[in-house]
């Protein structure tokens, strides 16, 4: 029993020494534009979080996953570099692309290369999250989905009011002409007699 505890303690110490002062980069790639359309700006964001205990140096972001046949870079560049990312901090790289036509396009993750020392080679790497298919909508589809739909809401309101109005009118008619289930005209005759 003592030897098992000793082995666990030694493994924990080895893991702590191995992980001491090393960066650990978590990378997220996303499109910030809600409904991209052809020839409109599509904002691509690559966020890098250093969740390790050491700084990452000479960080290079490379995101060449957009096929030139369908996309062009409008602003910025899919390449970026950062001198240092401190532990517990994050950086964001943004650039803008434009799609040439609507459709669903497969994407690839962004690749991050970095070194463990200030003057060292970029011998470490990280890969961003995968976005799957990116849908570029037709302009008329986006307009149809985001339109206020006044006509549809007007028809709905009219139908809802009618479904409440008919029972209300029946209730009013009954309360005006009947008392305790007996027509008021019969009650008036019986009171006269």
Short mmCIF file of N, CA, C and O in Angstrom, two decimals, residues 41-177:
data_model
loop_
_atom_site.label_atom_id
_atom_site.label_comp_id
_atom_site.label_asym_id
_atom_site.label_seq_id
_atom_site.Cartn_x
_atom_site.Cartn_y
_atom_site.Cartn_z
N UNK A 41 -18.50 41.57 -46.30
CA UNK A 41 -17.38 41.30 -45.40
C UNK A 41 -17.73 40.16 -44.45
O UNK A 41 -18.80 40.16 -43.82
N UNK A 42 -16.81 39.21 -44.33
CA UNK A 42 -16.95 38.09 -43.40
C UNK A 42 -15.75 38.17 -42.46
O UNK A 42 -14.61 37.98 -42.88
N UNK A 43 -16.01 38.45 -41.19
CA UNK A 43 -14.94 38.61 -40.21
C UNK A 43 -14.54 37.25 -39.64
O UNK A 43 -15.36 36.54 -39.08
N UNK A 44 -13.26 36.90 -39.82
CA UNK A 44 -12.71 35.66 -39.28
C UNK A 44 -11.86 36.03 -38.07
O UNK A 44 -11.05 36.96 -38.13
N UNK A 45 -12.07 35.32 -36.98
CA UNK A 45 -11.36 35.62 -35.74
C UNK A 45 -10.63 34.36 -35.26
O UNK A 45 -11.22 33.29 -35.17
N UNK A 46 -9.33 34.51 -34.97
CA UNK A 46 -8.53 33.43 -34.40
C UNK A 46 -8.07 33.90 -33.03
O UNK A 46 -7.32 34.88 -32.92
N UNK A 47 -8.55 33.24 -31.96
CA UNK A 47 -8.20 33.61 -30.59
C UNK A 47 -7.24 32.57 -30.02
O UNK A 47 -7.49 31.38 -30.12
N UNK A 48 -6.18 33.05 -29.40
CA UNK A 48 -5.18 32.17 -28.83
C UNK A 48 -5.10 32.45 -27.33
O UNK A 48 -4.84 33.58 -26.91
N UNK A 49 -5.33 31.42 -26.52
CA UNK A 49 -5.28 31.52 -25.06
C UNK A 49 -4.09 30.70 -24.57
O UNK A 49 -3.94 29.54 -24.92
N UNK A 50 -3.25 31.30 -23.75
CA UNK A 50 -2.15 30.58 -23.14
C UNK A 50 -2.60 30.14 -21.75
O UNK A 50 -2.63 30.93 -20.81
N UNK A 51 -2.95 28.87 -21.61
CA UNK A 51 -3.43 28.34 -20.34
C UNK A 51 -2.31 27.63 -19.58
O UNK A 51 -2.55 27.03 -18.54
N UNK A 52 -1.10 27.68 -20.11
CA UNK A 52 0.05 27.06 -19.45
C UNK A 52 0.66 27.97 -18.41
O UNK A 52 0.16 29.05 -18.10
N UNK A 53 1.81 27.53 -17.88
CA UNK A 53 2.47 28.30 -16.83
C UNK A 53 3.70 29.06 -17.35
O UNK A 53 4.36 29.75 -16.60
N UNK A 54 4.00 28.91 -18.64
CA UNK A 54 5.13 29.62 -19.23
C UNK A 54 4.70 30.41 -20.45
O UNK A 54 3.63 30.20 -21.00
N UNK A 55 5.56 31.33 -20.87
CA UNK A 55 5.25 32.17 -22.03
C UNK A 55 5.55 31.41 -23.33
O UNK A 55 6.44 30.58 -23.39
N UNK A 56 4.76 31.71 -24.36
CA UNK A 56 5.01 31.19 -25.71
C UNK A 56 5.67 32.32 -26.50
O UNK A 56 5.21 33.46 -26.48
N UNK A 57 6.75 31.99 -27.20
CA UNK A 57 7.52 33.00 -27.94
C UNK A 57 7.43 32.75 -29.45
O UNK A 57 7.18 31.63 -29.89
N UNK A 58 7.66 33.80 -30.22
CA UNK A 58 7.70 33.72 -31.69
C UNK A 58 6.47 33.00 -32.25
O UNK A 58 6.58 32.06 -33.03
N UNK A 59 5.31 33.44 -31.84
CA UNK A 59 4.06 32.77 -32.21
C UNK A 59 3.67 33.18 -33.62
O UNK A 59 3.61 34.37 -33.95
N UNK A 60 3.41 32.19 -34.46
CA UNK A 60 3.01 32.42 -35.85
C UNK A 60 1.63 31.81 -36.06
O UNK A 60 1.41 30.63 -35.77
N UNK A 61 0.69 32.61 -36.55
CA UNK A 61 -0.66 32.14 -36.89
C UNK A 61 -0.72 31.97 -38.40
O UNK A 61 -0.39 32.90 -39.14
N UNK A 62 -1.14 30.79 -38.85
CA UNK A 62 -1.23 30.54 -40.28
C UNK A 62 -2.60 29.91 -40.55
O UNK A 62 -2.90 28.82 -40.08
N UNK A 63 -3.42 30.64 -41.30
CA UNK A 63 -4.77 30.16 -41.61
C UNK A 63 -5.00 30.31 -43.11
O UNK A 63 -5.60 31.27 -43.58
N UNK A 64 -4.54 29.35 -43.87
CA UNK A 64 -4.70 29.40 -45.32
C UNK A 64 -5.76 28.40 -45.79
O UNK A 64 -5.60 27.75 -46.81
N UNK A 65 -6.84 28.34 -45.03
CA UNK A 65 -7.87 27.33 -45.32
C UNK A 65 -8.96 27.80 -46.28
O UNK A 65 -9.86 27.05 -46.59
N UNK A 66 -8.89 29.04 -46.75
CA UNK A 66 -9.94 29.57 -47.62
C UNK A 66 -9.52 29.42 -49.07
O UNK A 66 -8.59 30.08 -49.52
N UNK A 67 -10.20 28.56 -49.85
CA UNK A 67 -9.82 28.36 -51.25
C UNK A 67 -9.97 29.64 -52.07
O UNK A 67 -11.00 30.32 -52.00
N UNK A 68 -8.95 29.95 -52.85
CA UNK A 68 -8.95 31.19 -53.63
C UNK A 68 -10.04 31.22 -54.70
O UNK A 68 -10.43 32.28 -55.15
N UNK A 69 -10.53 30.07 -55.12
CA UNK A 69 -11.60 30.03 -56.12
C UNK A 69 -12.91 30.58 -55.57
O UNK A 69 -13.75 31.08 -56.32
N UNK A 70 -13.11 30.50 -54.24
CA UNK A 70 -14.37 30.91 -53.64
C UNK A 70 -14.26 32.11 -52.70
O UNK A 70 -15.26 32.73 -52.39
N UNK A 71 -13.05 32.41 -52.22
CA UNK A 71 -12.87 33.47 -51.23
C UNK A 71 -11.68 34.35 -51.60
O UNK A 71 -10.71 33.87 -52.18
N UNK A 72 -11.79 35.62 -51.24
CA UNK A 72 -10.66 36.55 -51.36
C UNK A 72 -10.49 37.24 -50.02
O UNK A 72 -11.45 37.46 -49.28
N UNK A 73 -9.26 37.58 -49.70
CA UNK A 73 -8.98 38.31 -48.47
C UNK A 73 -9.20 39.79 -48.76
O UNK A 73 -8.56 40.37 -49.62
N UNK A 74 -10.14 40.41 -48.04
CA UNK A 74 -10.50 41.80 -48.28
C UNK A 74 -9.67 42.76 -47.42
O UNK A 74 -9.25 43.81 -47.90
N UNK A 75 -9.48 42.43 -46.16
CA UNK A 75 -8.73 43.28 -45.24
C UNK A 75 -7.88 42.39 -44.34
O UNK A 75 -8.34 41.35 -43.89
N UNK A 76 -6.69 42.81 -44.06
CA UNK A 76 -5.81 42.04 -43.19
C UNK A 76 -5.18 40.88 -43.94
O UNK A 76 -5.14 40.85 -45.17
N UNK A 77 -4.70 39.93 -43.19
CA UNK A 77 -4.05 38.77 -43.77
C UNK A 77 -4.29 37.56 -42.87
O UNK A 77 -4.42 37.71 -41.66
N UNK A 78 -4.35 36.36 -43.46
CA UNK A 78 -4.53 35.17 -42.63
C UNK A 78 -3.26 34.74 -41.89
O UNK A 78 -3.27 33.78 -41.16
N UNK A 79 -2.18 35.48 -42.07
CA UNK A 79 -0.94 35.23 -41.35
C UNK A 79 -0.74 36.32 -40.31
O UNK A 79 -0.99 37.50 -40.58
N UNK A 80 -0.27 35.93 -39.13
CA UNK A 80 0.01 36.91 -38.08
C UNK A 80 1.13 36.37 -37.21
O UNK A 80 1.34 35.15 -37.14
N UNK A 81 1.84 37.27 -36.54
CA UNK A 81 2.88 36.83 -35.62
C UNK A 81 2.81 37.67 -34.36
O UNK A 81 2.43 38.84 -34.39
N UNK A 82 3.16 37.04 -33.25
CA UNK A 82 3.19 37.69 -31.95
C UNK A 82 4.53 37.33 -31.30
O UNK A 82 4.95 36.18 -31.33
N UNK A 83 5.20 38.32 -30.73
CA UNK A 83 6.50 38.07 -30.10
C UNK A 83 6.38 37.15 -28.89
O UNK A 83 7.18 36.25 -28.70
N UNK A 84 5.34 37.39 -28.08
CA UNK A 84 5.21 36.64 -26.84
C UNK A 84 3.74 36.61 -26.42
O UNK A 84 3.04 37.61 -26.55
N UNK A 85 3.31 35.47 -25.90
CA UNK A 85 1.99 35.37 -25.26
C UNK A 85 2.26 34.87 -23.84
O UNK A 85 2.70 33.74 -23.63
N UNK A 86 2.01 35.74 -22.88
CA UNK A 86 2.28 35.43 -21.48
C UNK A 86 1.28 34.40 -20.94
O UNK A 86 0.17 34.29 -21.45
N UNK A 87 1.66 33.67 -19.90
CA UNK A 87 0.72 32.71 -19.31
C UNK A 87 -0.50 33.43 -18.74
O UNK A 87 -0.39 34.51 -18.16
N UNK A 88 -1.65 32.85 -18.95
CA UNK A 88 -2.90 33.44 -18.47
C UNK A 88 -3.43 34.56 -19.33
O UNK A 88 -4.42 35.19 -18.99
N UNK A 89 -2.81 34.83 -20.46
CA UNK A 89 -3.30 35.91 -21.33
C UNK A 89 -3.77 35.33 -22.67
O UNK A 89 -3.65 34.14 -22.92
N UNK A 90 -4.31 36.20 -23.48
CA UNK A 90 -4.78 35.77 -24.79
C UNK A 90 -4.58 36.89 -25.80
O UNK A 90 -4.45 38.05 -25.43
N UNK A 91 -4.55 36.50 -27.06
CA UNK A 91 -4.46 37.45 -28.18
C UNK A 91 -5.48 37.03 -29.22
O UNK A 91 -5.91 35.88 -29.28
N UNK A 92 -5.88 37.99 -30.04
CA UNK A 92 -6.85 37.72 -31.09
C UNK A 92 -6.32 38.28 -32.40
O UNK A 92 -5.79 39.39 -32.44
N UNK A 93 -6.46 37.50 -33.45
CA UNK A 93 -6.10 37.96 -34.79
C UNK A 93 -7.36 37.93 -35.64
O UNK A 93 -8.03 36.90 -35.73
N UNK A 94 -7.70 39.07 -36.23
CA UNK A 94 -8.88 39.18 -37.08
C UNK A 94 -8.48 39.55 -38.49
O UNK A 94 -7.52 40.31 -38.69
N UNK A 95 -9.22 39.04 -39.46
CA UNK A 95 -9.07 39.48 -40.84
C UNK A 95 -10.41 39.29 -41.54
O UNK A 95 -11.30 38.60 -41.02
N UNK A 96 -10.57 39.92 -42.68
CA UNK A 96 -11.85 39.92 -43.39
C UNK A 96 -11.69 39.24 -44.74
O UNK A 96 -10.74 39.52 -45.48
N UNK A 97 -12.63 38.34 -45.03
CA UNK A 97 -12.65 37.67 -46.34
C UNK A 97 -13.98 37.98 -47.01
O UNK A 97 -14.92 38.47 -46.37
N UNK A 98 -14.06 37.69 -48.29
CA UNK A 98 -15.31 37.82 -49.05
C UNK A 98 -15.51 36.57 -49.88
O UNK A 98 -14.57 36.07 -50.51
N UNK A 99 -16.74 36.09 -49.89
CA UNK A 99 -17.08 34.92 -50.70
C UNK A 99 -17.54 35.38 -52.07
O UNK A 99 -18.20 36.42 -52.20
N UNK A 100 -17.22 34.60 -53.09
CA UNK A 100 -17.62 34.99 -54.44
C UNK A 100 -19.01 34.49 -54.81
O UNK A 100 -19.67 35.07 -55.65
N UNK A 101 -19.48 33.42 -54.16
CA UNK A 101 -20.80 32.88 -54.49
C UNK A 101 -21.37 32.15 -53.28
O UNK A 101 -20.63 31.75 -52.38
N UNK A 102 -22.70 31.99 -53.23
CA UNK A 102 -23.31 31.29 -52.09
C UNK A 102 -23.01 29.80 -52.15
O UNK A 102 -22.68 29.24 -53.19
N UNK A 103 -23.13 29.17 -51.01
CA UNK A 103 -22.92 27.73 -50.92
C UNK A 103 -22.41 27.34 -49.55
O UNK A 103 -22.27 28.17 -48.64
N UNK A 104 -22.13 26.04 -49.39
CA UNK A 104 -21.55 25.52 -48.15
C UNK A 104 -20.12 25.12 -48.45
O UNK A 104 -19.86 24.36 -49.38
N UNK A 105 -19.20 25.64 -47.64
CA UNK A 105 -17.78 25.44 -47.89
C UNK A 105 -17.11 24.78 -46.68
O UNK A 105 -17.29 25.24 -45.56
N UNK A 106 -16.35 23.72 -46.93
CA UNK A 106 -15.61 23.10 -45.82
C UNK A 106 -14.46 24.00 -45.39
O UNK A 106 -13.90 24.74 -46.20
N UNK A 107 -14.13 23.96 -44.13
CA UNK A 107 -13.03 24.78 -43.61
C UNK A 107 -11.99 23.88 -42.96
O UNK A 107 -12.26 22.73 -42.64
N UNK A 108 -10.84 24.44 -42.78
CA UNK A 108 -9.74 23.76 -42.10
C UNK A 108 -9.39 24.58 -40.86
O UNK A 108 -9.65 25.78 -40.81
N UNK A 109 -8.77 23.97 -39.88
CA UNK A 109 -8.36 24.74 -38.70
C UNK A 109 -7.17 25.64 -39.01
O UNK A 109 -6.47 25.44 -40.00
N UNK A 110 -6.96 26.61 -38.15
CA UNK A 110 -5.76 27.45 -38.23
C UNK A 110 -4.63 26.73 -37.50
O UNK A 110 -4.86 26.01 -36.53
N UNK A 111 -3.41 26.94 -37.96
CA UNK A 111 -2.24 26.31 -37.35
C UNK A 111 -1.39 27.37 -36.66
O UNK A 111 -1.17 28.46 -37.20
N UNK A 112 -0.92 27.05 -35.47
CA UNK A 112 -0.13 27.96 -34.66
C UNK A 112 1.22 27.29 -34.41
O UNK A 112 1.28 26.14 -33.98
N UNK A 113 2.30 28.03 -34.67
CA UNK A 113 3.65 27.54 -34.43
C UNK A 113 4.31 28.49 -33.43
O UNK A 113 4.18 29.71 -33.54
N UNK A 114 5.04 27.93 -32.46
CA UNK A 114 5.68 28.77 -31.44
C UNK A 114 6.88 28.05 -30.84
O UNK A 114 7.10 26.85 -31.06
N UNK A 115 7.66 28.80 -30.07
CA UNK A 115 8.84 28.24 -29.40
C UNK A 115 8.72 28.44 -27.90
O UNK A 115 7.95 29.28 -27.43
N UNK A 116 9.51 27.67 -27.17
CA UNK A 116 9.48 27.73 -25.71
C UNK A 116 10.43 28.79 -25.15
O UNK A 116 10.31 29.18 -23.99
N UNK A 117 11.37 29.25 -25.98
CA UNK A 117 12.33 30.27 -25.53
C UNK A 117 12.27 31.47 -26.48
O UNK A 117 11.82 31.36 -27.62
N UNK A 118 12.79 32.58 -26.01
CA UNK A 118 12.71 33.83 -26.78
C UNK A 118 13.42 33.75 -28.12
O UNK A 118 12.94 34.27 -29.11
N UNK A 119 14.54 33.13 -28.21
CA UNK A 119 15.27 33.08 -29.48
C UNK A 119 15.20 31.72 -30.13
O UNK A 119 15.89 31.47 -31.12
N UNK A 120 14.36 30.83 -29.62
CA UNK A 120 14.34 29.46 -30.11
C UNK A 120 13.57 29.27 -31.40
O UNK A 120 12.89 30.18 -31.89
N UNK A 121 13.71 28.07 -31.94
CA UNK A 121 12.97 27.72 -33.16
C UNK A 121 11.52 27.42 -32.83
O UNK A 121 11.19 27.01 -31.72
N UNK A 122 10.66 27.58 -33.82
CA UNK A 122 9.24 27.29 -33.64
C UNK A 122 9.03 25.77 -33.76
O UNK A 122 8.57 25.27 -34.77
N UNK A 123 9.36 25.06 -32.67
CA UNK A 123 9.26 23.61 -32.71
C UNK A 123 8.01 23.09 -32.01
O UNK A 123 7.82 21.89 -31.88
N UNK A 124 7.15 23.96 -31.56
CA UNK A 124 5.88 23.57 -30.94
C UNK A 124 4.75 24.01 -31.86
O UNK A 124 4.89 24.96 -32.62
N UNK A 125 3.61 23.31 -31.78
CA UNK A 125 2.48 23.74 -32.60
C UNK A 125 1.17 23.49 -31.88
O UNK A 125 1.10 22.73 -30.93
N UNK A 126 0.15 24.16 -32.36
CA UNK A 126 -1.21 24.02 -31.86
C UNK A 126 -2.15 24.15 -33.04
O UNK A 126 -1.81 24.74 -34.06
N UNK A 127 -3.33 23.58 -32.90
CA UNK A 127 -4.33 23.60 -33.97
C UNK A 127 -5.61 24.19 -33.40
O UNK A 127 -6.01 23.87 -32.28
N UNK A 128 -6.27 25.05 -34.18
CA UNK A 128 -7.50 25.68 -33.70
C UNK A 128 -8.67 24.70 -33.76
O UNK A 128 -8.57 23.62 -34.34
N UNK A 129 -9.76 25.14 -33.19
CA UNK A 129 -10.99 24.37 -33.28
C UNK A 129 -11.45 24.33 -34.74
O UNK A 129 -11.13 25.21 -35.53
N UNK A 130 -12.20 23.31 -35.08
CA UNK A 130 -12.67 23.14 -36.45
C UNK A 130 -14.08 23.70 -36.57
O UNK A 130 -14.95 23.40 -35.74
N UNK A 131 -14.35 24.51 -37.57
CA UNK A 131 -15.65 25.15 -37.74
C UNK A 131 -16.63 24.31 -38.55
O UNK A 131 -17.80 24.63 -38.62
N UNK A 132 -16.16 23.27 -39.22
CA UNK A 132 -17.05 22.48 -40.06
C UNK A 132 -17.37 23.22 -41.35
O UNK A 132 -16.51 23.89 -41.93
N UNK A 133 -18.62 23.13 -41.78
CA UNK A 133 -19.04 23.81 -43.01
C UNK A 133 -19.43 25.26 -42.72
O UNK A 133 -20.13 25.53 -41.75
N UNK A 134 -18.99 26.16 -43.56
CA UNK A 134 -19.39 27.56 -43.48
C UNK A 134 -20.40 27.80 -44.59
O UNK A 134 -20.13 27.53 -45.75
N UNK A 135 -21.56 28.30 -44.19
CA UNK A 135 -22.61 28.55 -45.18
C UNK A 135 -22.60 30.02 -45.56
O UNK A 135 -22.67 30.90 -44.70
N UNK A 136 -22.54 30.26 -46.86
CA UNK A 136 -22.67 31.61 -47.41
C UNK A 136 -24.07 31.67 -48.03
O UNK A 136 -24.38 30.91 -48.95
N UNK A 137 -24.91 32.54 -47.49
CA UNK A 137 -26.31 32.63 -47.88
C UNK A 137 -26.49 33.52 -49.10
O UNK A 137 -25.73 34.44 -49.32
N UNK A 138 -27.55 33.26 -49.84
CA UNK A 138 -27.98 34.20 -50.89
C UNK A 138 -28.55 35.42 -50.19
O UNK A 138 -29.15 35.33 -49.12
N UNK A 139 -28.40 36.58 -50.81
CA UNK A 139 -28.86 37.83 -50.18
C UNK A 139 -30.36 37.81 -49.94
O UNK A 139 -30.83 38.25 -48.89
N UNK A 140 -31.13 37.25 -50.87
CA UNK A 140 -32.59 37.23 -50.69
C UNK A 140 -33.01 36.29 -49.56
O UNK A 140 -34.02 36.50 -48.92
N UNK A 141 -32.22 35.24 -49.29
CA UNK A 141 -32.53 34.35 -48.16
C UNK A 141 -32.35 35.07 -46.84
O UNK A 141 -33.17 34.93 -45.93
N UNK A 142 -31.31 35.87 -46.74
CA UNK A 142 -31.05 36.61 -45.50
C UNK A 142 -32.14 37.66 -45.30
O UNK A 142 -32.64 37.83 -44.19
N UNK A 143 -32.51 38.36 -46.37
CA UNK A 143 -33.57 39.37 -46.25
C UNK A 143 -34.89 38.74 -45.83
O UNK A 143 -35.61 39.27 -45.00
N UNK A 144 -35.20 37.59 -46.40
CA UNK A 144 -36.46 36.91 -46.07
C UNK A 144 -36.46 36.47 -44.60
O UNK A 144 -37.47 36.61 -43.91
N UNK A 145 -35.34 35.97 -44.11
CA UNK A 145 -35.29 35.50 -42.73
C UNK A 145 -35.26 36.64 -41.73
O UNK A 145 -35.75 36.49 -40.62
N UNK A 146 -34.69 37.77 -42.10
CA UNK A 146 -34.57 38.87 -41.15
C UNK A 146 -35.64 39.94 -41.33
O UNK A 146 -35.65 40.92 -40.59
N UNK A 147 -36.55 39.79 -42.29
CA UNK A 147 -37.61 40.78 -42.51
C UNK A 147 -38.58 40.77 -41.32
O UNK A 147 -38.72 39.77 -40.63
N UNK A 148 -39.28 41.88 -41.08
CA UNK A 148 -40.18 41.94 -39.93
C UNK A 148 -41.46 41.12 -40.10
O UNK A 148 -42.14 40.85 -39.13
N UNK A 149 -41.84 40.73 -41.31
CA UNK A 149 -43.01 39.88 -41.58
C UNK A 149 -44.30 40.52 -41.03
O UNK A 149 -45.09 39.87 -40.36
N UNK A 150 -44.55 41.79 -41.36
CA UNK A 150 -45.73 42.48 -40.88
C UNK A 150 -47.02 41.81 -41.35
O UNK A 150 -47.98 41.69 -40.59
N UNK A 151 -47.07 41.38 -42.57
CA UNK A 151 -48.29 40.75 -43.11
C UNK A 151 -48.60 39.47 -42.33
O UNK A 151 -49.75 39.25 -41.93
N UNK A 152 -47.62 38.63 -42.11
CA UNK A 152 -47.84 37.38 -41.40
C UNK A 152 -48.30 37.64 -39.96
O UNK A 152 -49.21 36.97 -39.46
N UNK A 153 -47.68 38.62 -39.30
CA UNK A 153 -48.08 38.93 -37.93
C UNK A 153 -49.49 39.54 -37.90
O UNK A 153 -50.25 39.30 -36.96
N UNK A 154 -49.85 40.33 -38.92
CA UNK A 154 -51.20 40.88 -38.98
C UNK A 154 -52.25 39.79 -39.13
O UNK A 154 -53.28 39.81 -38.45
N UNK A 155 -52.01 38.82 -40.01
CA UNK A 155 -52.95 37.71 -40.18
C UNK A 155 -53.05 36.90 -38.90
O UNK A 155 -54.14 36.52 -38.46
N UNK A 156 -51.91 36.65 -38.26
CA UNK A 156 -51.92 35.90 -37.00
C UNK A 156 -52.74 36.63 -35.94
O UNK A 156 -53.54 36.03 -35.23
N UNK A 157 -52.53 37.95 -35.82
CA UNK A 157 -53.26 38.74 -34.83
C UNK A 157 -54.75 38.72 -35.10
O UNK A 157 -55.56 38.56 -34.17
N UNK A 158 -55.16 38.85 -36.37
CA UNK A 158 -56.58 38.81 -36.72
C UNK A 158 -57.20 37.46 -36.36
O UNK A 158 -58.29 37.40 -35.76
N UNK A 159 -56.54 36.38 -36.68
CA UNK A 159 -57.07 35.05 -36.36
C UNK A 159 -57.14 34.86 -34.85
O UNK A 159 -58.12 34.31 -34.33
N UNK A 160 -56.12 35.32 -34.13
CA UNK A 160 -56.14 35.19 -32.67
C UNK A 160 -57.29 36.00 -32.07
O UNK A 160 -57.97 35.54 -31.16
N UNK A 161 -57.51 37.22 -32.59
CA UNK A 161 -58.61 38.04 -32.08
C UNK A 161 -59.97 37.42 -32.38
O UNK A 161 -60.88 37.45 -31.55
N UNK A 162 -60.12 36.85 -33.57
CA UNK A 162 -61.38 36.20 -33.92
C UNK A 162 -61.65 34.99 -33.02
O UNK A 162 -62.79 34.75 -32.62
N UNK A 163 -60.62 34.24 -32.70
CA UNK A 163 -60.81 33.07 -31.84
C UNK A 163 -61.21 33.46 -30.43
O UNK A 163 -61.81 32.67 -29.71
N UNK A 164 -60.90 34.69 -30.02
CA UNK A 164 -61.32 35.18 -28.71
C UNK A 164 -62.63 35.94 -28.82
O UNK A 164 -63.47 35.88 -27.91
N UNK A 165 -62.87 36.63 -29.93
CA UNK A 165 -64.04 37.50 -30.08
C UNK A 165 -65.35 36.70 -30.13
O UNK A 165 -66.33 37.09 -29.48
N UNK A 166 -65.41 35.61 -30.85
CA UNK A 166 -66.66 34.85 -30.96
C UNK A 166 -67.11 34.30 -29.61
O UNK A 166 -68.29 34.48 -29.24
N UNK A 167 -66.28 33.66 -28.83
CA UNK A 167 -66.75 33.22 -27.51
C UNK A 167 -67.12 34.40 -26.60
O UNK A 167 -68.07 34.31 -25.82
N UNK A 168 -66.42 35.53 -26.70
CA UNK A 168 -66.74 36.69 -25.88
C UNK A 168 -68.12 37.24 -26.25
O UNK A 168 -68.93 37.57 -25.37
N UNK A 169 -68.40 37.34 -27.55
CA UNK A 169 -69.73 37.82 -27.98
C UNK A 169 -70.83 36.87 -27.51
O UNK A 169 -71.91 37.32 -27.09
N UNK A 170 -70.61 35.58 -27.57
CA UNK A 170 -71.60 34.62 -27.10
C UNK A 170 -71.83 34.78 -25.60
O UNK A 170 -72.96 34.74 -25.12
N UNK A 171 -70.77 34.98 -24.84
CA UNK A 171 -70.90 35.17 -23.40
C UNK A 171 -71.69 36.44 -23.09
O UNK A 171 -72.57 36.44 -22.22
N UNK A 172 -71.39 37.53 -23.80
CA UNK A 172 -72.11 38.79 -23.58
C UNK A 172 -73.59 38.62 -23.92
O UNK A 172 -74.47 39.08 -23.19
N UNK A 173 -73.87 37.94 -25.02
CA UNK A 173 -75.26 37.70 -25.43
C UNK A 173 -76.02 36.92 -24.36
O UNK A 173 -77.17 37.23 -24.04
N UNK A 174 -75.39 35.92 -23.81
CA UNK A 174 -76.05 35.10 -22.78
C UNK A 174 -76.26 35.90 -21.51
O UNK A 174 -77.34 35.85 -20.91
N UNK A 175 -75.28 36.67 -21.07
CA UNK A 175 -75.43 37.43 -19.83
C UNK A 175 -76.46 38.55 -19.95
O UNK A 175 -77.10 38.92 -18.97
N UNK A 176 -76.64 39.09 -21.16
CA UNK A 176 -77.62 40.15 -21.35
C UNK A 176 -79.04 39.58 -21.40
O UNK A 176 -79.97 40.14 -20.84
N UNK A 177 -79.22 38.43 -22.03
CA UNK A 177 -80.56 37.89 -22.26
C UNK A 177 -80.99 36.81 -21.27
O UNK A 177 -82.17 36.45 -21.26
#
